[in-house]
Amino acid sequence: MVFKRLRYYSIIAILLCALILGFTFGGAASSSSSNIQPDVPEQIIPTLPDDNIDGEEQEKMPIFKNAYKLWEYSYDIFKNGAGYSAIMSGQASSQIGTQYMYIILQRNGPCSNYSDNLEISYRKGTSSLLDNSCLVTYTDKDGVQYRSKCYNYVYPESFVVEGDLSVGRYTDRFEQGERDVHDFLLNISEETTKLVYFDRTKEDYYEFKVTMNQDAVPSSYYNVVLSSSYVDSIPQSSINISITFKISKVNGHLLSYVLDESFEVIPSGILGVVGNQHATNYITYTFYEMDKEQNIENPFTAFGY
């Protein structure tokens, strides 16, 4: 009986590891070592985009000496602009294997519209316990969302929609504990973060890094993890988050950000015997177009949607 109980606890520990690996900040990736760039396959690491003015007359970009004023300027463009295209890439590692992740994102209009966007999320695991999938999510201009898990796909290059469609509204995701993947969910200010550095010496872009104050991380931030019946809580005191931003000096557009975080998961009830589970997330978002309307194609047209 003792052997069976220990085996049960071992299975639960593995499930918790898989849960942590599956935790995403719009597709976040866990790394085996925080503060170290994950060993993501070279072909899926997007390069920093060039600012392409295309001969158009541009508004004079202010010169910033304060990182927070710079962020306010850039975030306003990101949140309320005409649209953007971006790629997230990363990997998650643990004792049960490695989970590679790659997400293509397109959005039109302000984040607050909750409409007219597309997500193509690829996952590839080195273990049968991890996810191998392609999830395609399209939201039309009225906020109606269509989702399909594709089984015929090439990671991270292509997919074929074959059916198995779910239909709802973008905002339904929030009721299910999901995040708004088309917005930036943490409040970056002098009151909520500590500035690590602000580098103004680069020719084409600013770079700065902040660490979040633990009490400034909203309780809903880890809803995806806390929604599991296996999880009791995530101590606020265990949360450590740093973000590094690159912002164009040409037009204030957000070029990329890297989010590096760690936290502890306390298993629920009798499962506490497996002990707290440590998680570290490392994700990279790179923006290829900003404040520009995207040509978003509906991948479900053939199904009458």
Coordinates of N, CA and C in Angstrom, one line a residue, residues 96-215:
I96 N 10.5 16.0 -16.9 CA 9.7 15.2 -17.8 C 9.9 15.5 -19.3
G97 N 10.8 16.4 -19.6 CA 11.1 16.7 -21.0 C 11.1 18.2 -21.3
T98 N 11.2 18.5 -22.6 CA 11.2 19.9 -23.0 C 10.0 20.2 -23.9
Q99 N 9.4 21.4 -23.6 CA 8.3 21.8 -24.4 C 8.7 23.0 -25.2
Y100 N 8.7 22.9 -26.6 CA 9.0 24.0 -27.4 C 7.7 24.7 -27.8
M101 N 7.8 26.1 -27.9 CA 6.6 26.8 -28.1 C 6.9 27.9 -29.1
Y102 N 5.9 28.2 -30.0 CA 6.1 29.3 -31.0 C 4.7 29.8 -31.4
I103 N 4.5 31.1 -31.2 CA 3.1 31.6 -31.4 C 3.2 32.8 -32.4
I104 N 2.4 32.8 -33.4 CA 2.2 34.0 -34.3 C 1.0 34.8 -33.9
L105 N 1.2 36.1 -33.7 CA 0.1 37.0 -33.3 C -0.1 38.1 -34.3
Q106 N -1.4 38.4 -34.6 CA -1.7 39.6 -35.4 C -3.0 40.2 -34.7
R107 N -3.0 41.5 -34.7 CA -4.1 42.2 -34.1 C -4.4 43.5 -34.9
N108 N -5.7 43.9 -35.0 CA -6.1 45.2 -35.6 C -6.8 46.0 -34.6
G109 N -6.6 47.3 -34.5 CA -7.3 48.1 -33.6 C -6.8 48.1 -32.2
P110 N -7.4 48.8 -31.3 CA -7.0 48.9 -29.9 C -7.1 47.5 -29.2
C111 N -6.4 47.2 -28.2 CA -6.5 46.0 -27.4 C -7.9 45.9 -26.8
S112 N -8.5 47.0 -26.4 CA -9.8 47.0 -25.7 C -10.9 46.6 -26.6
N113 N -10.7 46.5 -28.0 CA -11.8 46.1 -28.8 C -12.1 44.6 -28.7
Y114 N -11.1 43.8 -28.2 CA -11.2 42.4 -28.1 C -11.8 41.7 -29.4
S115 N -11.2 42.1 -30.5 CA -11.8 41.6 -31.8 C -10.7 41.7 -32.8
D116 N -11.0 41.1 -34.0 CA -10.2 41.3 -35.2 C -8.7 40.9 -34.9
N117 N -8.5 39.7 -34.5 CA -7.1 39.2 -34.3 C -7.0 37.7 -34.6
L118 N -5.7 37.3 -34.6 CA -5.4 35.9 -35.0 C -4.2 35.4 -34.1
E119 N -4.3 34.1 -33.7 CA -3.3 33.5 -32.9 C -3.1 32.1 -33.6
I120 N -1.8 31.8 -33.9 CA -1.5 30.4 -34.3 C -0.4 29.9 -33.3
S121 N -0.8 29.0 -32.5 CA 0.1 28.5 -31.4 C 0.6 27.1 -31.6
Y122 N 1.9 27.0 -31.8 CA 2.5 25.6 -32.0 C 3.2 25.2 -30.8
R123 N 3.1 23.9 -30.5 CA 3.8 23.3 -29.4 C 4.4 22.0 -29.8
K124 N 5.6 21.7 -29.3 CA 6.3 20.5 -29.6 C 7.0 20.0 -28.4
G125 N 6.7 18.8 -27.9 CA 7.3 18.3 -26.6 C 8.1 17.1 -26.9
T126 N 9.2 16.9 -26.1 CA 10.1 15.8 -26.3 C 9.6 14.6 -25.5
S127 N 8.5 14.7 -24.8 CA 7.9 13.6 -24.0 C 6.5 13.4 -24.4
S128 N 6.0 12.2 -24.2 CA 4.6 12.0 -24.5 C 3.7 12.6 -23.5
L129 N 4.2 13.1 -22.4 CA 3.5 13.7 -21.3 C 3.3 15.2 -21.7
L130 N 4.0 15.7 -22.7 CA 3.9 17.1 -23.0 C 3.1 17.3 -24.3
D131 N 2.7 18.5 -24.6 CA 1.8 18.8 -25.6 C 2.5 18.9 -27.0
N132 N 1.9 18.2 -28.0 CA 2.3 18.4 -29.4 C 1.0 18.8 -30.1
S133 N 1.0 20.1 -30.5 CA -0.3 20.5 -31.1 C -0.1 21.8 -31.9
C134 N -1.2 22.2 -32.6 CA -1.3 23.5 -33.2 C -2.7 24.0 -33.0
L135 N -2.8 25.1 -32.2 CA -4.1 25.6 -31.9 C -4.3 26.9 -32.7
V136 N -5.3 27.0 -33.5 CA -5.6 28.2 -34.3 C -6.8 28.9 -33.8
T137 N -6.6 30.2 -33.5 CA -7.7 31.0 -32.9 C -7.9 32.3 -33.7
Y138 N -9.1 32.5 -34.2 CA -9.4 33.7 -35.0 C -10.6 34.4 -34.4
T139 N -10.5 35.7 -34.2 CA -11.6 36.5 -33.7 C -12.0 37.5 -34.8
D140 N -13.3 37.5 -35.1 CA -13.7 38.4 -36.2 C -13.9 39.8 -35.7
K141 N -14.4 40.7 -36.5 CA -14.5 42.1 -36.1 C -15.6 42.4 -35.2
D142 N -16.5 41.4 -35.0 CA -17.6 41.5 -34.0 C -17.2 40.9 -32.6
G143 N -16.0 40.4 -32.5 CA -15.6 39.8 -31.3 C -15.9 38.3 -31.1
V144 N -16.5 37.7 -32.2 CA -16.8 36.3 -32.1 C -15.5 35.5 -32.4
Q145 N -15.2 34.5 -31.6 CA -14.0 33.8 -31.7 C -14.2 32.3 -32.1
Y146 N -13.3 31.9 -33.0 CA -13.4 30.5 -33.5 C -12.0 29.9 -33.2
R147 N -12.1 28.6 -32.6 CA -10.8 28.0 -32.2 C -10.9 26.5 -32.8
S148 N -9.7 26.1 -33.2 CA -9.6 24.7 -33.7 C -8.2 24.1 -33.4
K149 N -8.2 22.9 -32.9 CA -6.9 22.3 -32.7 C -6.6 21.4 -33.9
C150 N -5.5 21.8 -34.6 CA -5.2 21.1 -35.8 C -4.2 19.9 -35.6
Y151 N -4.5 18.8 -36.2 CA -3.7 17.6 -36.0 C -2.8 17.4 -37.2
N152 N -3.1 18.1 -38.4 CA -2.3 18.0 -39.6 C -1.5 19.3 -39.7
Y153 N -0.3 19.4 -39.2 CA 0.5 20.6 -39.2 C 2.0 20.3 -39.2
V154 N 2.8 21.3 -39.6 CA 4.2 21.2 -39.5 C 4.7 22.3 -38.6
Y155 N 5.3 21.9 -37.5 CA 5.8 22.8 -36.5 C 7.1 23.5 -37.0
P156 N 7.2 24.8 -37.0 CA 6.2 25.8 -36.7 C 5.8 26.5 -38.1
E157 N 5.6 25.8 -39.1 CA 5.5 26.4 -40.4 C 4.1 26.4 -41.1
S158 N 3.2 25.4 -40.8 CA 2.0 25.3 -41.5 C 1.0 24.5 -40.7
F159 N -0.3 24.6 -41.1 CA -1.4 23.8 -40.5 C -2.5 23.6 -41.5
V160 N -3.3 22.6 -41.2 CA -4.5 22.4 -42.0 C -5.7 22.3 -41.1
V161 N -6.7 23.1 -41.3 CA -7.9 23.1 -40.5 C -8.8 22.0 -41.0
E162 N -9.2 21.0 -40.1 CA -10.0 19.9 -40.5 C -11.3 19.8 -39.8
G163 N -11.6 20.8 -39.0 CA -12.9 20.8 -38.3 C -12.7 20.9 -36.8
D164 N -13.6 20.3 -36.0 CA -13.5 20.3 -34.5 C -13.4 21.8 -34.0
L165 N -14.3 22.6 -34.4 CA -14.3 24.0 -34.2 C -15.2 24.4 -33.0
S166 N -14.6 25.2 -32.1 CA -15.4 25.8 -31.0 C -15.7 27.3 -31.3
V167 N -16.8 27.7 -30.9 CA -17.2 29.1 -31.2 C -17.7 29.8 -29.9
G168 N -17.2 31.0 -29.7 CA -17.6 31.8 -28.5 C -17.3 33.2 -28.8
R169 N -17.0 33.9 -27.7 CA -16.6 35.3 -27.8 C -15.2 35.5 -27.2
Y170 N -14.4 36.4 -27.7 CA -13.1 36.6 -27.1 C -13.1 36.8 -25.6
T171 N -14.1 37.6 -25.1 CA -14.2 37.9 -23.7 C -14.6 36.6 -22.9
D172 N -15.1 35.6 -23.5 CA -15.4 34.3 -22.8 C -14.1 33.8 -22.1
R173 N -13.0 34.0 -22.7 CA -11.7 33.5 -22.2 C -11.4 34.0 -20.8
F174 N -11.8 35.3 -20.6 CA -11.5 35.9 -19.3 C -12.2 35.1 -18.2
E175 N -13.5 34.7 -18.4 CA -14.3 34.0 -17.5 C -13.7 32.6 -17.2
Q176 N -13.0 32.1 -18.1 CA -12.3 30.8 -17.9 C -10.9 30.9 -17.4
G177 N -10.5 32.1 -16.9 CA -9.2 32.3 -16.3 C -8.1 32.6 -17.3
E178 N -8.4 32.6 -18.6 CA -7.3 32.9 -19.6 C -7.0 34.4 -19.6
R179 N -5.8 34.7 -20.2 CA -5.4 36.1 -20.3 C -5.7 36.7 -21.6
D180 N -5.7 38.0 -21.7 CA -5.8 38.7 -22.9 C -4.4 38.7 -23.6
V181 N -4.2 37.8 -24.5 CA -2.9 37.6 -25.0 C -2.4 38.8 -26.0
H182 N -3.4 39.6 -26.3 CA -3.1 40.7 -27.2 C -2.8 42.0 -26.5
D183 N -2.7 42.0 -25.2 CA -2.3 43.1 -24.4 C -1.2 42.8 -23.5
F184 N -0.6 43.8 -22.8 CA 0.5 43.6 -21.8 C -0.1 43.7 -20.5
L185 N 0.0 42.7 -19.6 CA -0.9 42.6 -18.5 C -0.3 43.2 -17.2
L186 N 0.9 43.6 -17.2 CA 1.5 44.1 -16.0 C 1.6 45.6 -16.0
N187 N 1.4 46.3 -14.9 CA 1.4 47.7 -14.9 C 2.9 48.1 -14.6
I188 N 3.5 48.8 -15.6 CA 4.9 49.2 -15.5 C 4.9 50.7 -15.1
S189 N 5.4 51.0 -13.9 CA 5.5 52.4 -13.5 C 6.5 52.4 -12.4
E190 N 6.8 53.7 -11.9 CA 7.8 53.8 -10.8 C 7.3 53.3 -9.5
E191 N 5.9 53.2 -9.4 CA 5.3 52.7 -8.2 C 5.3 51.2 -8.1
T192 N 5.3 50.6 -9.3 CA 5.1 49.1 -9.3 C 6.3 48.3 -9.6
T193 N 7.4 49.0 -10.0 CA 8.6 48.3 -10.4 C 9.9 49.0 -9.9
K194 N 11.0 48.3 -10.0 CA 12.3 48.9 -9.7 C 13.1 48.9 -11.0
L195 N 13.7 50.0 -11.4 CA 14.4 50.1 -12.6 C 15.8 49.5 -12.4
V196 N 16.2 48.5 -13.2 CA 17.5 47.9 -13.1 C 18.5 48.7 -13.9
Y197 N 18.2 49.0 -15.1 CA 19.0 49.9 -15.9 C 18.2 50.5 -17.1
F198 N 18.7 51.6 -17.6 CA 18.2 52.3 -18.8 C 19.3 52.7 -19.7
D199 N 19.5 51.9 -20.8 CA 20.5 52.1 -21.7 C 20.1 53.0 -22.9
R200 N 20.7 54.2 -23.0 CA 20.3 55.1 -24.1 C 21.4 55.2 -25.1
T201 N 22.4 54.4 -25.0 CA 23.6 54.5 -25.8 C 23.5 53.8 -27.2
K202 N 22.5 52.9 -27.4 CA 22.3 52.3 -28.7 C 21.9 53.3 -29.7
E203 N 22.3 53.1 -30.9 CA 22.0 54.0 -32.0 C 20.6 54.0 -32.4
D204 N 19.9 52.9 -32.5 CA 18.6 52.8 -33.0 C 17.5 52.5 -32.0
Y205 N 17.8 52.1 -30.8 CA 16.8 51.8 -29.9 C 17.2 52.0 -28.4
Y206 N 16.2 52.2 -27.6 CA 16.4 52.2 -26.1 C 16.3 50.8 -25.6
E207 N 17.0 50.5 -24.5 CA 16.8 49.3 -23.8 C 16.7 49.6 -22.3
F208 N 15.7 49.0 -21.6 CA 15.7 49.1 -20.2 C 15.1 47.9 -19.5
K209 N 15.4 47.7 -18.3 CA 15.0 46.5 -17.6 C 14.4 46.9 -16.2
V210 N 13.3 46.3 -15.8 CA 12.7 46.5 -14.6 C 12.4 45.2 -13.9
T211 N 12.3 45.2 -12.5 CA 11.8 44.1 -11.8 C 10.5 44.5 -11.1
M212 N 9.5 43.6 -11.1 CA 8.2 43.9 -10.6 C 8.2 43.9 -9.0
N213 N 7.6 44.8 -8.4 CA 7.3 44.7 -6.9 C 6.3 43.6 -6.7
Q214 N 6.6 42.7 -5.8 CA 5.8 41.5 -5.6 C 4.3 41.9 -5.4
D215 N 4.0 42.9 -4.6 CA 2.6 43.3 -4.3 C 2.0 44.0 -5.5

